[in-house]
Amino acid sequence: MNLCKMLRSEGGRVLWEALTPSVSTSLHAPVRSFHCQISQNFAAHPTGFGNWDKKITVPGGSKPLSWPGYNERVHPPTGEYRPAYICHVRDNIKYSPKKMWYVANFVKGLSVDEAIKQLTFLHTKGAVVAKEVIEEAVELAVKEHNVEFRSNLWVAESFATKAMVIKGYRKHARGRFGKIKYKYMHYFVRLEEGQPPKDFYDHQEKFDPDRML
Amino acid sequence: MSLGICLRGVHFFNANSPLRGVLSSVVCLRPNVMFDSSGYKGIATKTIPPMKRPNRRPNRHRDENFRKARAAKVVKIDLQDFEFERRRYRDEVTPEEMKEKMAKFGIPPATRYREKPMYISSTGALIDEYVPPEGDGKASLMSTSGAKQMTDVVKGKGKTMMSIRKIRSYHDEFDPRDWVDEAEEIYIDAHNALADLDEDKLHTLVTEKCFPEMMYMAKRKTIRWKYIKSLEPPRVVHARHAEIVSKDNIFGQITVRFHSQQSLAIYDRFGRLIHGNENVVKDVLEYCVFEKHLSNVYGVWRLHSKIIPDWMPKSEDSGRLTYMAEKKADKPSKTRRKASADDKEETNKDEEGETLYDRFGKILKRN
């Protein structure tokens, strides 16, 4: 963590006041070592507090993300039933996240079989990507996360975020240039065990055809 | 290019048109369409006048000759191929393709022979595996067969005795009868470390052969294991030693028989029980092999393997979370829960409810 950021925060101010005058006069070496000591006490890992809070790169991927880390969380048995969930991601796909938004929302709240079926007949590049990611997630669920029936899964969360954007250019008339953005995205999916809930879209206003507009 | 005779709303096709073979026999019934080879002109485009360009500015937008120039407007960039990594993970990349990629990056191909120092810290197998006698652990100690099982292995001239002597040559006061208590401790510590998923501790208690076998599929689970008590004192049943690679490099393996009471419960990642039960105590008969690198001064006795004989009953089908509900033979219906008076009524109703037939089979009264 940046020394300046730390000192700007409230905790930092308290720290600064607690330091003895002899230390405060020589800014760099003693303060830095004190700062290092503190950060080591807080967390065993650079981010977060446990093995499950580390950023993980999905095999075959290139970017370490926190999303696959949710799969490492082990919930202790408390007697209450907890449905299985699997978080999967594919990073750096050459497609626009804005175009993927339509596909991601299309698939939300559907059972996995229905989602794959529908995506097969949605003729966009994003649909191909989403279908592959969901199929991979289903395989992971059955092999590693003790999901009994591969049809007994539904898409709980599905979204795409912006990944890197590479900038290129094109020539226009009269010596002018136009910027071209080559957009990449990450596609995230979370599958949950069970049948999809019927009230998934209940927060939306239901359209009643008999209602007078 | 003369047209045919114009009948009322009907035009014949021009004999010189390219489609005469197909359509010459067909009579066109749409009066205003004229099939002209100079270009199709329908009604819709009639009102849009063509754009007038000055002589100095030629229209290169659709000219075939300028396709390359149009393409050259966009400055081509080599985009990073992320799909390559994904395919490589799935083993869909051929070695030739890999070589091409490496050549592009300027990385020379990997040399075939790479010398790597190897350290043998454990034999990967069991030396002369012990075959447990059938029916072991089932006969009581008082019977003759039970008594035979209890024969002391320490006395005798066989290979086991020779191996124990070999071990004694490295450790002066090695007595198998005292050592079994230490072995039991190692066994309990190793299983507790597995339940805690403490890999560092497990490496000190268990050999390199045993570690992956124990940790297989243990990663995302909660394991609760309890060693309740031992039913019989542990016994050394088998001992062997072997030289690995060179003459003085000796590994010793001792098989110990444990008969104990344990309880095991394994929960999956979400706290759902998949194997065993915390409240069920089971009698466990096991043959555990401990190994030590005798020639090594810092060698320690570690759990190496477990021998599972064929006659041992197989563990139950575990991992299933869904069960078929048993069908109950007599399902009490809601009506029958009423008082007996109602029951009488119901029987009457049953009689009334039947369809009545006369002697000819004709229906007299329906249900």
XYZ file of C-alpha atoms in Angstrom:
580
model
C 0.000 0.000 0.000
C 1.205 3.455 -0.861
C 2.791 5.271 2.093
C 1.032 8.497 1.118
C -2.363 6.764 0.985
C -1.772 5.245 4.377
C -0.856 8.568 5.943
C -3.823 10.265 4.322
C -6.267 7.814 5.887
C -7.464 8.162 9.442
C -5.468 5.220 10.659
C -2.453 6.803 9.081
C -2.954 10.031 10.974
C -3.117 8.167 14.229
C 0.049 6.305 13.258
C 1.826 9.521 12.430
C 0.925 10.997 15.798
C 2.083 7.884 17.608
C 5.526 8.065 16.053
C 8.256 9.523 18.224
C 9.918 12.778 17.129
C 13.220 10.982 16.493
C 11.508 8.820 13.897
C 9.513 11.615 12.317
C 12.610 13.626 11.523
C 14.095 10.905 9.328
C 11.123 10.130 7.084
C 12.208 7.292 4.905
C 13.975 4.350 6.472
C 12.384 3.886 9.946
C 8.807 4.761 8.862
C 8.986 2.409 5.915
C 10.073 -0.490 8.082
C 7.272 0.238 10.561
C 4.797 0.276 7.666
C 6.092 -3.091 6.472
C 5.635 -4.603 9.909
C 2.020 -3.485 10.049
C 1.064 -4.843 6.620
C 2.520 -8.228 7.517
C 0.396 -8.430 10.632
C -2.809 -7.728 8.768
C -2.911 -10.317 6.033
C -1.048 -13.467 5.155
C -1.597 -12.760 1.465
C -1.245 -9.562 -0.556
C -5.018 -9.465 -0.955
C -7.408 -10.772 1.627
C -7.026 -13.076 4.570
C -7.095 -16.688 3.499
C -6.181 -19.190 0.861
C -9.549 -18.615 -0.748
C -9.082 -14.899 -1.121
C -6.195 -15.074 -3.571
C -6.646 -14.076 -7.200
C -6.614 -17.147 -9.396
C -5.995 -17.577 -13.120
C -8.396 -20.028 -14.710
C -6.417 -22.804 -16.502
C -5.960 -21.693 -20.095
C -6.527 -18.070 -19.101
C -4.106 -15.213 -18.698
C -5.539 -12.847 -16.096
C -5.670 -13.502 -12.347
C -9.195 -12.754 -11.132
C -10.974 -12.939 -7.788
C -14.027 -14.685 -9.255
C -12.535 -18.226 -9.420
C -11.391 -17.737 -5.812
C -15.005 -18.138 -4.694
C -14.711 -21.793 -5.681
C -12.043 -22.330 -3.033
C -14.288 -21.249 -0.175
C -15.136 -24.198 2.020
C -18.296 -23.709 4.067
C -18.229 -25.571 7.383
C -21.181 -27.872 7.995
C -23.874 -26.219 10.101
C -26.787 -28.547 9.405
C -28.662 -26.106 7.171
C -28.915 -26.978 3.507
C -26.710 -24.925 1.250
C -27.034 -25.395 -2.523
C -23.821 -25.846 -4.483
C -22.521 -22.896 -6.502
C -19.751 -22.726 -9.071
C -18.097 -19.553 -10.320
C -16.475 -19.711 -13.729
C -14.919 -17.082 -15.962
C -13.291 -16.799 -19.351
C -10.946 -13.857 -19.650
C -9.852 -11.685 -22.538
C -12.366 -12.609 -25.215
C -12.258 -10.519 -28.376
C -15.810 -9.154 -28.250
C -17.442 -5.987 -27.059
C -18.793 -6.065 -23.503
C -21.734 -3.921 -24.579
C -22.755 -6.469 -27.187
C -22.209 -9.258 -24.654
C -24.605 -7.546 -22.229
C -27.542 -8.704 -24.327
C -26.367 -12.316 -24.332
C -25.484 -12.313 -20.630
C -28.919 -11.041 -19.653
C -30.595 -13.442 -22.032
C -29.205 -16.398 -20.107
C -29.884 -15.244 -16.546
C -32.318 -17.277 -14.463
C -32.530 -20.141 -16.927
C -31.691 -23.726 -16.165
C -28.410 -24.800 -17.655
C -29.999 -27.096 -20.247
C -32.419 -24.391 -21.352
C -29.619 -21.823 -21.508
C -27.455 -24.019 -23.719
C -30.422 -24.843 -25.905
C -31.350 -21.196 -26.395
C -27.780 -20.059 -26.970
C -27.369 -22.613 -29.745
C -29.967 -20.738 -31.762
C -28.862 -17.228 -30.923
C -26.574 -16.442 -33.813
C -24.011 -14.119 -32.313
C -20.380 -14.574 -31.365
C -21.240 -13.823 -27.740
C -23.671 -16.717 -27.679
C -20.970 -19.143 -28.781
C -18.700 -17.879 -26.011
C -21.427 -18.020 -23.363
C -22.392 -21.540 -24.341
C -18.806 -22.787 -24.097
C -18.300 -21.119 -20.725
C -21.511 -22.575 -19.304
C -20.616 -26.057 -20.557
C -17.162 -25.771 -18.974
C -18.730 -24.638 -15.714
C -21.091 -27.622 -15.732
C -18.150 -29.998 -16.201
C -16.252 -28.349 -13.360
C -19.305 -28.616 -11.142
C -19.671 -32.332 -11.679
C -15.981 -33.191 -11.452
C -14.724 -30.944 -8.681
C -17.603 -29.499 -6.695
C -19.672 -32.581 -5.960
C -22.752 -31.665 -7.962
C -24.770 -34.802 -8.455
C -26.855 -34.086 -11.530
C -25.542 -31.898 -14.294
C -29.048 -30.879 -15.340
C -29.849 -29.720 -11.828
C -28.040 -26.406 -12.290
C -29.265 -22.928 -13.198
C -27.571 -19.707 -14.146
C -27.690 -17.473 -11.087
C -25.335 -14.745 -12.258
C -24.107 -13.921 -15.720
C -22.294 -10.732 -16.669
C -19.483 -9.387 -18.796
C -16.950 -6.744 -17.907
C -14.483 -4.707 -19.855
C -11.047 -6.218 -20.278
C -8.201 -4.544 -22.100
C -8.783 -2.169 -24.984
C -6.118 -1.984 -27.661
C -6.123 1.226 -29.638
C -5.436 1.298 -33.335
C -6.148 3.847 -36.012
C -7.439 4.300 -39.514
C -6.802 6.939 -42.128
C -9.381 9.420 -43.229
C -9.365 11.985 -45.986
C -7.204 15.079 -45.802
C -4.508 13.557 -43.599
C -6.869 12.920 -40.692
C -6.866 9.858 -38.521
C -9.606 8.021 -36.668
C -9.169 5.945 -33.484
C -10.207 2.297 -33.577
C -10.781 0.421 -30.325
C -10.219 -3.300 -30.258
C -12.282 -4.313 -27.264
C -11.875 -7.371 -25.082
C -14.117 -8.647 -22.322
C -14.246 -11.125 -19.472
C -17.389 -13.246 -19.216
C -18.441 -14.383 -15.735
C -20.991 -17.007 -14.857
C -22.218 -18.456 -11.559
C -24.180 -21.691 -11.586
C -26.262 -22.799 -8.638
C -27.585 -26.254 -7.922
C -31.309 -26.773 -8.102
C -34.160 -25.723 -10.326
C -34.318 -22.044 -11.352
C -36.574 -19.967 -9.110
C -39.836 -18.813 -10.634
C -39.553 -15.415 -9.000
C -36.249 -14.511 -10.622
C -37.705 -11.564 -12.501
C -40.347 -10.650 -9.953
C -38.685 -7.344 -9.157
C -39.693 -6.213 -12.627
C -43.162 -4.845 -13.131
C -45.349 -7.536 -14.577
C -47.265 -6.637 -17.688
C -50.931 -7.331 -17.365
C -52.613 -7.279 -20.786
C -55.989 -6.400 -19.272
C -54.691 -3.292 -17.574
C -55.691 -0.029 -19.164
C -52.655 1.985 -20.129
C -34.197 -4.456 -78.624
C -37.758 -4.275 -79.692
C -40.510 -5.268 -77.435
C -43.118 -7.736 -78.295
C -46.677 -6.807 -78.974
C -48.143 -5.129 -75.960
C -51.338 -6.799 -75.068
C -53.490 -5.492 -72.302
C -51.036 -5.265 -69.410
C -48.879 -8.076 -70.742
C -45.381 -7.806 -72.160
C -43.442 -10.495 -73.847
C -39.765 -10.830 -73.017
C -37.091 -9.586 -75.329
C -35.627 -12.411 -77.404
C -32.055 -11.204 -76.818
C -32.319 -11.134 -73.012
C -30.065 -13.565 -71.104
C -32.994 -15.356 -69.564
C -34.760 -16.128 -72.777
C -34.142 -19.808 -72.406
C -35.941 -19.879 -69.108
C -38.489 -17.167 -69.290
C -39.280 -16.814 -72.949
C -42.195 -19.092 -72.554
C -43.371 -17.325 -69.412
C -45.736 -14.435 -69.750
C -45.040 -11.572 -67.407
C -48.139 -10.207 -65.736
C -46.656 -7.128 -64.076
C -47.143 -4.318 -66.565
C -44.585 -1.771 -65.447
C -41.513 -3.946 -65.137
C -39.195 -3.856 -68.086
C -36.466 -6.456 -68.194
C -33.587 -4.441 -69.579
C -29.983 -5.663 -69.623
C -28.576 -2.179 -68.990
C -29.660 -2.269 -65.333
C -32.683 -2.919 -63.236
C -34.716 0.210 -62.629
C -37.617 -0.235 -60.315
C -40.143 2.318 -59.055
C -38.467 2.880 -55.722
C -35.168 4.192 -57.009
C -36.742 6.344 -59.683
C -37.195 9.328 -57.394
C -33.589 9.341 -56.033
C -31.391 11.113 -58.519
C -27.845 9.788 -58.884
C -25.130 11.819 -57.115
C -23.287 14.106 -59.446
C -19.535 13.992 -58.919
C -17.195 16.568 -60.435
C -14.689 15.253 -62.946
C -11.797 15.826 -60.587
C -13.254 13.609 -57.874
C -13.684 10.030 -58.970
C -15.864 7.657 -56.954
C -13.597 4.974 -55.632
C -16.086 3.661 -53.058
C -17.303 0.769 -55.089
C -14.711 0.408 -57.736
C -13.146 -3.050 -57.735
C -9.732 -1.662 -58.698
C -9.409 0.285 -55.451
C -10.259 -2.461 -52.999
C -6.668 -2.722 -51.821
C -6.422 1.019 -51.309
C -9.590 0.993 -49.249
C -8.214 -1.849 -47.098
C -5.002 0.101 -46.598
C -6.922 2.834 -44.771
C -6.993 0.693 -41.629
C -3.564 0.277 -40.079
C -3.305 -3.402 -39.247
C -2.339 -4.361 -35.702
C -1.286 -7.778 -34.432
C -3.776 -8.531 -31.697
C -2.698 -10.835 -28.881
C -4.189 -14.259 -29.398
C -5.673 -15.439 -26.094
C -7.456 -18.363 -27.696
C -4.082 -20.026 -28.285
C -3.550 -20.494 -24.546
C -7.031 -21.904 -24.141
C -6.483 -24.359 -26.943
C -3.099 -25.299 -25.561
C -4.697 -26.156 -22.234
C -7.163 -28.402 -24.029
C -4.317 -30.049 -26.023
C -5.679 -28.825 -29.323
C -2.417 -27.235 -30.441
C -0.259 -29.353 -32.738
C 3.508 -29.389 -32.117
C 4.103 -27.805 -35.530
C 1.862 -24.888 -34.611
C 3.693 -24.550 -31.308
C 7.034 -24.443 -33.099
C 5.755 -21.741 -35.414
C 4.614 -19.645 -32.484
C 7.913 -20.045 -30.686
C 9.808 -19.112 -33.837
C 7.703 -15.953 -34.137
C 8.526 -14.944 -30.596
C 12.163 -15.708 -31.244
C 12.381 -18.399 -28.574
C 14.594 -21.290 -29.673
C 13.046 -24.772 -29.309
C 13.707 -26.503 -25.982
C 16.658 -28.873 -25.937
C 15.690 -32.458 -25.528
C 18.096 -33.700 -22.910
C 17.944 -31.846 -19.704
C 19.998 -33.009 -16.797
C 18.163 -32.669 -13.551
C 19.433 -33.756 -10.182
C 17.169 -36.352 -8.616
C 16.960 -37.275 -4.962
C 15.301 -40.520 -4.015
C 13.623 -39.925 -0.680
C 11.228 -42.857 -0.813
C 10.782 -46.106 -2.696
C 7.689 -45.778 -4.833
C 6.398 -49.250 -4.030
C 6.075 -51.980 -1.449
C 8.883 -54.470 -1.153
C 7.383 -57.993 -1.024
C 3.894 -56.940 -0.164
C 2.398 -58.585 2.901
C -0.627 -60.795 2.190
C -2.964 -60.618 5.191
C -4.513 -63.981 6.091
C -8.163 -64.311 5.258
C -10.552 -64.061 8.146
C -8.088 -61.986 10.118
C -9.735 -59.957 12.826
C -12.901 -62.049 12.781
C -11.818 -64.977 14.880
C -11.656 -64.333 18.614
C -8.283 -64.386 20.307
C -9.266 -67.418 22.348
C -9.791 -69.763 19.382
C -6.999 -71.735 17.737
C -7.092 -69.674 14.555
C -7.012 -66.526 16.625
C -4.047 -67.824 18.564
C -2.165 -68.609 15.351
C -2.615 -65.046 14.183
C -0.938 -63.834 17.307
C 2.351 -65.618 16.631
C 5.225 -63.369 17.404
C 6.965 -62.224 14.295
C 10.044 -61.064 16.124
C 11.159 -64.614 16.769
C 11.933 -66.761 13.765
C 14.407 -67.012 10.930
C 12.440 -65.622 7.995
C 13.014 -62.535 5.875
C 11.131 -60.408 8.372
C 13.623 -61.332 11.063
C 16.552 -60.566 8.765
C 15.111 -57.155 7.952
C 14.583 -56.353 11.596
C 18.196 -57.308 12.245
C 19.243 -54.995 9.434
C 17.259 -52.181 11.008
C 18.875 -52.965 14.346
C 22.281 -52.576 12.700
C 21.449 -48.937 12.048
C 19.600 -48.397 15.365
C 20.990 -50.319 18.292
C 17.965 -50.504 20.521
C 15.226 -51.079 18.029
C 12.503 -53.333 19.452
C 9.431 -53.812 17.270
C 7.249 -54.402 20.306
C 8.090 -50.939 21.663
C 8.237 -49.291 18.314
C 4.575 -50.060 17.470
C 3.441 -47.390 19.932
C 5.469 -44.842 18.008
C 3.953 -46.189 14.794
C 0.468 -45.719 16.215
C 1.304 -42.110 17.071
C 2.544 -41.456 13.547
C -0.651 -43.022 12.173
C -2.903 -40.855 14.339
C -0.928 -37.668 13.651
C -0.961 -38.307 9.911
C -4.722 -38.753 9.809
C -5.304 -35.697 11.972
C -3.105 -33.663 9.647
C -5.159 -34.924 6.713
C -8.377 -33.910 8.462
C -6.899 -30.423 9.037
C -5.514 -30.388 5.458
C -2.141 -29.341 6.881
C 0.155 -30.198 3.980
C 3.426 -29.179 5.598
C 2.837 -31.387 8.621
C 1.630 -34.234 6.436
C 4.886 -34.254 4.474
C 6.835 -34.962 7.662
C 4.550 -37.835 8.665
C 3.897 -39.478 5.323
C 6.119 -40.524 2.388
C 6.029 -39.035 -1.099
C 4.188 -42.090 -2.403
C 1.481 -41.866 0.238
C 0.919 -38.091 0.132
C -0.958 -37.837 -3.191
C -2.967 -40.936 -2.369
C -4.127 -39.373 0.885
C -4.720 -35.872 -0.457
C -6.560 -37.038 -3.559
C -9.873 -35.188 -3.758
C -9.397 -33.926 -0.195
C -8.882 -30.308 -1.194
C -12.279 -28.686 -0.887
C -13.740 -30.928 1.780
C -14.258 -30.795 5.529
C -12.988 -34.039 7.056
C -13.835 -34.965 10.640
C -11.911 -37.998 11.828
C -11.717 -39.338 15.311
C -9.529 -42.120 16.669
C -11.568 -43.434 19.545
C -9.510 -46.346 20.851
C -7.522 -49.338 19.761
C -9.238 -52.718 20.169
C -6.073 -54.787 19.992
C -2.514 -53.659 20.604
C -0.820 -52.914 17.256
C 1.468 -55.662 15.958
C 4.398 -55.816 13.547
C 3.456 -58.477 10.984
C 6.005 -58.007 8.218
C 9.347 -56.310 7.613
C 11.524 -55.953 4.543
C 14.487 -53.922 3.427
C 15.877 -53.097 -0.028
C 18.886 -51.437 -1.642
C 17.978 -48.674 -4.049
C 20.434 -47.843 -6.858
C 23.646 -48.306 -4.815
C 24.572 -51.002 -2.313
C 24.589 -48.907 0.846
C 21.398 -46.983 0.148
C 18.917 -49.022 2.190
C 15.223 -48.397 2.813
C 13.343 -50.367 5.437
C 9.608 -51.102 5.378
C 7.616 -52.471 8.304
C 3.968 -53.526 8.099
C 1.938 -52.939 11.251
C -1.525 -54.328 11.924
C -3.949 -51.891 13.577
C -7.351 -52.891 14.910
C -9.088 -49.818 16.223
C -12.344 -47.917 16.527
C -12.691 -44.797 14.452
C -15.392 -42.425 13.286
C -15.254 -40.581 9.990
C -17.458 -37.951 8.404
C -16.648 -36.147 5.169
C -18.567 -33.043 4.134
C -18.274 -31.451 0.723
C -17.554 -27.811 0.013
C -21.038 -26.696 1.037
C -21.250 -28.577 4.320
C -23.277 -31.494 2.984
C -22.452 -34.958 4.270
C -21.063 -37.213 1.574
C -19.417 -40.037 3.457
C -19.797 -41.618 6.843
C -21.306 -40.143 9.951
C -19.849 -38.420 12.988
C -21.895 -40.505 15.391
C -21.155 -43.886 13.830
C -18.200 -45.715 15.303
C -16.633 -48.394 13.142
C -14.133 -51.158 13.839
C -11.235 -50.681 11.486
C -8.692 -53.393 10.678
C -5.769 -51.993 8.734
C -2.329 -53.073 7.600
C -0.124 -49.987 7.373
C 3.346 -49.979 5.885
C 5.903 -47.594 7.424
C 9.069 -46.753 5.608
C 12.387 -45.249 6.642
C 15.520 -44.292 4.778
C 17.876 -46.274 7.011
C 21.160 -45.136 5.478
C 20.158 -41.523 5.994
C 21.036 -40.151 9.419
C 18.015 -37.864 9.300
C 15.653 -40.585 8.126
C 12.335 -40.840 9.928
C 9.683 -43.534 10.035
C 6.780 -42.370 7.901
C 3.501 -43.900 6.773
C 4.073 -45.348 3.294
C 0.997 -47.268 2.265
C -2.020 -49.245 3.413
C -2.636 -52.804 2.294
C -6.267 -53.489 1.461
C -6.841 -57.215 0.992
C -9.422 -58.494 -1.481
C -11.506 -60.175 1.171
C -12.109 -56.891 2.999
C -15.705 -55.672 2.548
C -15.872 -52.724 0.181
C -16.907 -49.322 1.555
C -20.426 -48.156 0.818
C -21.300 -46.082 -2.206
C -20.516 -42.551 -1.042
C -21.009 -39.107 -2.453
C -24.687 -39.467 -3.191
C -26.909 -36.717 -1.860
C -30.202 -37.770 -3.429
C -32.092 -40.866 -2.322
C -35.267 -42.516 -3.494
C -37.969 -42.153 -0.854
C -39.286 -45.551 0.196
C -42.855 -46.175 -0.895
C -45.069 -46.797 2.107
C -47.433 -49.778 1.611
C -50.368 -48.478 3.678
C -50.757 -44.815 3.060
C -53.453 -43.506 5.387
C -55.914 -41.432 3.401
C -57.302 -38.230 4.866
C -60.882 -39.525 5.062
C -59.943 -42.513 7.190
C -58.576 -40.343 9.932
C -62.128 -39.423 10.991
C -64.052 -41.185 13.786
C -65.264 -44.773 13.472
C -68.838 -43.642 12.803
C -67.619 -42.080 9.647
C -65.876 -45.286 8.756
C -69.160 -47.113 8.876
C -70.632 -44.525 6.619
C -67.770 -44.959 4.260
C -68.274 -48.687 3.992
C -71.908 -48.080 3.205
C -70.841 -45.583 0.623
C -68.532 -48.122 -0.897
C -71.398 -50.511 -1.398
C -73.529 -47.784 -2.793
C -70.688 -46.676 -4.935
C -70.469 -49.906 -6.912
C -72.170 -50.202 -10.273
C -74.959 -52.753 -10.206
C -75.393 -55.187 -13.025
C -78.364 -57.450 -13.713
C -77.965 -61.081 -14.673
C -77.576 -60.213 -18.309
C -74.657 -57.862 -17.654
C -76.707 -54.772 -18.229
C -75.939 -51.844 -15.951
C -78.766 -51.140 -13.524
C -77.151 -48.449 -11.459
C -73.977 -46.586 -12.087
C -71.382 -45.630 -9.489
